[in-house]
Coordinates of N, CA, C and O in Angstrom, one line a residue:
X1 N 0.8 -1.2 0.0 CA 0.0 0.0 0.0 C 0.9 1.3 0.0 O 2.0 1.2 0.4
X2 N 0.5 2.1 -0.4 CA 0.9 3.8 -0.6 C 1.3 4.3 0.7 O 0.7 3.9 1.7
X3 N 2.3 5.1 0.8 CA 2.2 5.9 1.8 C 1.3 7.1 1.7 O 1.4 7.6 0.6
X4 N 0.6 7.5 2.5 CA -0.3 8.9 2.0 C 0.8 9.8 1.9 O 0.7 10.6 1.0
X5 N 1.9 10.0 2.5 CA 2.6 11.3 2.1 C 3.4 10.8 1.0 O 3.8 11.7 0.3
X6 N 3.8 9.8 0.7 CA 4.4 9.8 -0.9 C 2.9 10.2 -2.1 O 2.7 10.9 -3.1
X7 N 2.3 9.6 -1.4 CA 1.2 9.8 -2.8 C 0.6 11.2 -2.6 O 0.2 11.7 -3.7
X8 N 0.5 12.1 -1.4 CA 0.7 13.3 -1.9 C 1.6 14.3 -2.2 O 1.3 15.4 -2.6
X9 N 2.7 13.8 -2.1 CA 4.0 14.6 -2.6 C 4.0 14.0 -4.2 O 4.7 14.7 -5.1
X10 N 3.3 12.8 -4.6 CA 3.2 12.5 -5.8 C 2.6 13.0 -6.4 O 3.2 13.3 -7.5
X11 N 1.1 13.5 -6.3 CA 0.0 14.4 -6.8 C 0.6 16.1 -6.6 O 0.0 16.9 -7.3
X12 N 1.3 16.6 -5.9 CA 1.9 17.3 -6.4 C 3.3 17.7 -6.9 O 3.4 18.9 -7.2
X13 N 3.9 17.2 -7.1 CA 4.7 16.6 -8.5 C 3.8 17.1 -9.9 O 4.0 17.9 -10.8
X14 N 2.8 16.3 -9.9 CA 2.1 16.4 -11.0 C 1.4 17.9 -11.3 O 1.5 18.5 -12.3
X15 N 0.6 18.2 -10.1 CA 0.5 19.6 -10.4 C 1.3 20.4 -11.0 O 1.2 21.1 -12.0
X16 N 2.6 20.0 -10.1 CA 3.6 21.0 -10.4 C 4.0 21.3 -12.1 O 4.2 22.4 -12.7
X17 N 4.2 19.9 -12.7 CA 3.9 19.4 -14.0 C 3.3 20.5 -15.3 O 3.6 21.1 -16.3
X18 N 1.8 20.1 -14.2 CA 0.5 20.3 -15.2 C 1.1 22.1 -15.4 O 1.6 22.5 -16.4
X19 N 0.9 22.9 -14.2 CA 1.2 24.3 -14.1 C 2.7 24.6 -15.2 O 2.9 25.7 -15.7
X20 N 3.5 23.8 -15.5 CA 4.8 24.3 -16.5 C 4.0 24.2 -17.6 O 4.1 25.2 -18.3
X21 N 3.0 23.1 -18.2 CA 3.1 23.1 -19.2 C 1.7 24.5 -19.4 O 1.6 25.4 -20.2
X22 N 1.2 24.3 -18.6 CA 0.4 25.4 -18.8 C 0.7 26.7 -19.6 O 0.3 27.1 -20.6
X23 N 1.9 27.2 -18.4 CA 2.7 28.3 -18.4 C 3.2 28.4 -20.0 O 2.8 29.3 -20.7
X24 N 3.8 27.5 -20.4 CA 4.3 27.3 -21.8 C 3.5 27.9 -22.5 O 3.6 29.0 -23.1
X25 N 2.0 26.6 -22.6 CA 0.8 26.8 -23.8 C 0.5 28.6 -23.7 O 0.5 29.5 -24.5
X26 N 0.1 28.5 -22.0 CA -0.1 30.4 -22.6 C 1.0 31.1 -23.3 O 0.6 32.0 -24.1
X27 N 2.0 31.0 -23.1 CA 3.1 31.6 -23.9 C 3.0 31.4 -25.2 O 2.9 32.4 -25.9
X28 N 3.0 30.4 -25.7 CA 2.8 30.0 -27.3 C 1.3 30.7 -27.7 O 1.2 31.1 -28.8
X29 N 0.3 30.9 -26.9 CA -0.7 31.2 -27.3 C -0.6 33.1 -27.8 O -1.1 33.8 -28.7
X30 N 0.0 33.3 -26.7 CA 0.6 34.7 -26.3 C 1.4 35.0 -28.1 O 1.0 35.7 -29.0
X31 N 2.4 34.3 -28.1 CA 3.2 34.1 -29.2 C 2.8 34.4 -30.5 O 3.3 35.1 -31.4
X32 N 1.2 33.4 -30.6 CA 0.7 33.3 -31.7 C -0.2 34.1 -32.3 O -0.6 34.2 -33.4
X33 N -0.4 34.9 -31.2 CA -1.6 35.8 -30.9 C -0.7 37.3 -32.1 O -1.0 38.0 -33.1
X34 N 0.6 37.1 -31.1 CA 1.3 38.3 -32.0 C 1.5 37.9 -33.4 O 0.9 38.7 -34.0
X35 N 1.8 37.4 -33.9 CA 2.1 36.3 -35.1 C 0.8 36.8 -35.2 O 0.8 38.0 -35.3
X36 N -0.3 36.3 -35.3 CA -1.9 36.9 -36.3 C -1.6 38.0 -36.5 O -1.4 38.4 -37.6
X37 N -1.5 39.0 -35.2 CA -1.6 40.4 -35.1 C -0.5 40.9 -36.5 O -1.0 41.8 -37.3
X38 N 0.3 40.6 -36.6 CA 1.6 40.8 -37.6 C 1.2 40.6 -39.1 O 1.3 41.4 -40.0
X39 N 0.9 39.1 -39.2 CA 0.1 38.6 -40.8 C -0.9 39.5 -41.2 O -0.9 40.0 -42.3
X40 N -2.3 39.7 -40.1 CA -3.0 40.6 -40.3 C -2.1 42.6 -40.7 O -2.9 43.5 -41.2
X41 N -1.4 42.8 -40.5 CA -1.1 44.1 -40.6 C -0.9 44.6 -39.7 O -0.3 45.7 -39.9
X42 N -1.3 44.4 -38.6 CA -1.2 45.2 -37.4 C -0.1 45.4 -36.5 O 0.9 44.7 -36.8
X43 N 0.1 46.0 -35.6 CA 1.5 45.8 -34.9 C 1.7 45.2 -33.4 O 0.9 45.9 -32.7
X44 N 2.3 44.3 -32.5 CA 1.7 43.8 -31.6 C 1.9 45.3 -30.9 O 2.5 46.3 -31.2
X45 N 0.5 44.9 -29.5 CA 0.0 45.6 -28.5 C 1.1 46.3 -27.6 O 1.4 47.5 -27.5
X46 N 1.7 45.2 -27.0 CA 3.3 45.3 -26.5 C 4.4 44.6 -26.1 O 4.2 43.4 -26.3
X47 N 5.2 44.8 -25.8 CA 6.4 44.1 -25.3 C 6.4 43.0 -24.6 O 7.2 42.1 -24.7
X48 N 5.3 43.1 -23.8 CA 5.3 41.5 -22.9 C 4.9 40.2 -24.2 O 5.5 39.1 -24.4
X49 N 3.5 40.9 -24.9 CA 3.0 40.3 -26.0 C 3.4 39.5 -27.0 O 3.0 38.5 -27.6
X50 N 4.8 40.5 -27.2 CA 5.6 40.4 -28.1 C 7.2 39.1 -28.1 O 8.1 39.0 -29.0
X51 N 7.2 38.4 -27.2 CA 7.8 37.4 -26.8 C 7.5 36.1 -26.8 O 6.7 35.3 -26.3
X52 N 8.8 36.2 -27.7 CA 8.1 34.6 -28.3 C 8.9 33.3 -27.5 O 9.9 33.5 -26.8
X53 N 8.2 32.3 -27.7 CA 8.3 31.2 -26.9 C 9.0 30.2 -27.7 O 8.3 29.7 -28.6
X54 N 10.9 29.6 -27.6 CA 11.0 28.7 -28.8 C 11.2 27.3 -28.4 O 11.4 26.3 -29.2
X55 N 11.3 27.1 -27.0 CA 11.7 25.6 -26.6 C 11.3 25.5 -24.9 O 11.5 26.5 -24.3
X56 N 10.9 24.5 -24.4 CA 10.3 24.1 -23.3 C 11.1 22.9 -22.7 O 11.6 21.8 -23.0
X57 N 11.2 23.3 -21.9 CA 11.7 22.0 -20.6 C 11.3 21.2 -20.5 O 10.3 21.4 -19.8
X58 N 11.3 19.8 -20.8 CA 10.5 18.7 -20.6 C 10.8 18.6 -19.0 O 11.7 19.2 -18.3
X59 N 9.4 17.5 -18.5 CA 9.2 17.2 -17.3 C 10.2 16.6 -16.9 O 10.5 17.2 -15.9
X60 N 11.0 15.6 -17.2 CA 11.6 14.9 -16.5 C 13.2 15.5 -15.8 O 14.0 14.9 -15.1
X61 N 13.3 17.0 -16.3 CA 14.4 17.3 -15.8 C 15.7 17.5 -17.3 O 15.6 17.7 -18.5
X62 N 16.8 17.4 -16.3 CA 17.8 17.3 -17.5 C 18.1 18.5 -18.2 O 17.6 19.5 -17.7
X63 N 18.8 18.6 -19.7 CA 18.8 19.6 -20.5 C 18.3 19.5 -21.4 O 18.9 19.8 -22.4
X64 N 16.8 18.8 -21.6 CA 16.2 18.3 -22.8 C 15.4 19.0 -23.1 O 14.4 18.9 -22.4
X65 N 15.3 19.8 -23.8 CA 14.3 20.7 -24.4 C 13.2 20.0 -25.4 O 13.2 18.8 -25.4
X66 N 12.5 20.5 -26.1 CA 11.0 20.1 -27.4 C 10.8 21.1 -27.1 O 11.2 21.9 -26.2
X67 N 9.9 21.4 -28.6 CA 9.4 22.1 -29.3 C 7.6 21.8 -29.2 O 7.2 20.8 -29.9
X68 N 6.6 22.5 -28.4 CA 5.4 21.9 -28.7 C 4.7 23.3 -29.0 O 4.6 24.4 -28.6
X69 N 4.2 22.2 -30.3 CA 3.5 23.0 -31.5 C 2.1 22.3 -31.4 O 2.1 21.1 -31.0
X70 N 1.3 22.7 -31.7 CA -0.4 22.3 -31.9 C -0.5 21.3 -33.2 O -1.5 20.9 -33.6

């Protein structure tokens, strides 16, 4: 059987997880948003907006980076 404090130091682990990639996707979304804004003609809004997102930390640690694209 489980220890309950391993299995909740395990479920958050996973949070912790879920919250990077999050952080990422809004960034790429952020990213892409400027990217429309640009194709369409327009100029991004601002500076924070304007920062693009080109590689992500995988979960497991390490110096392994990916690229996630939709």
């Amino acid at each position: 059987m489980t220890n309950i404090y391993d299995a909740i130091k395990e479920k958050e682990n996973q949070i912790a997880i879920f919250q990077a990639q999050i952080s990422g996707l809004q960034a790429e979304i952020e990213a892409l948003r400027v990217a429309a804004r640009i194709l369409e003609g327009g100029a991004p809004v601002s500076t924070e907006a304007a920062r693009p997102v080109a590689v992500q930390s995988t979960a497991n640690g390490g110096d392994k980076t990916k690229r996630v694209w939709p």
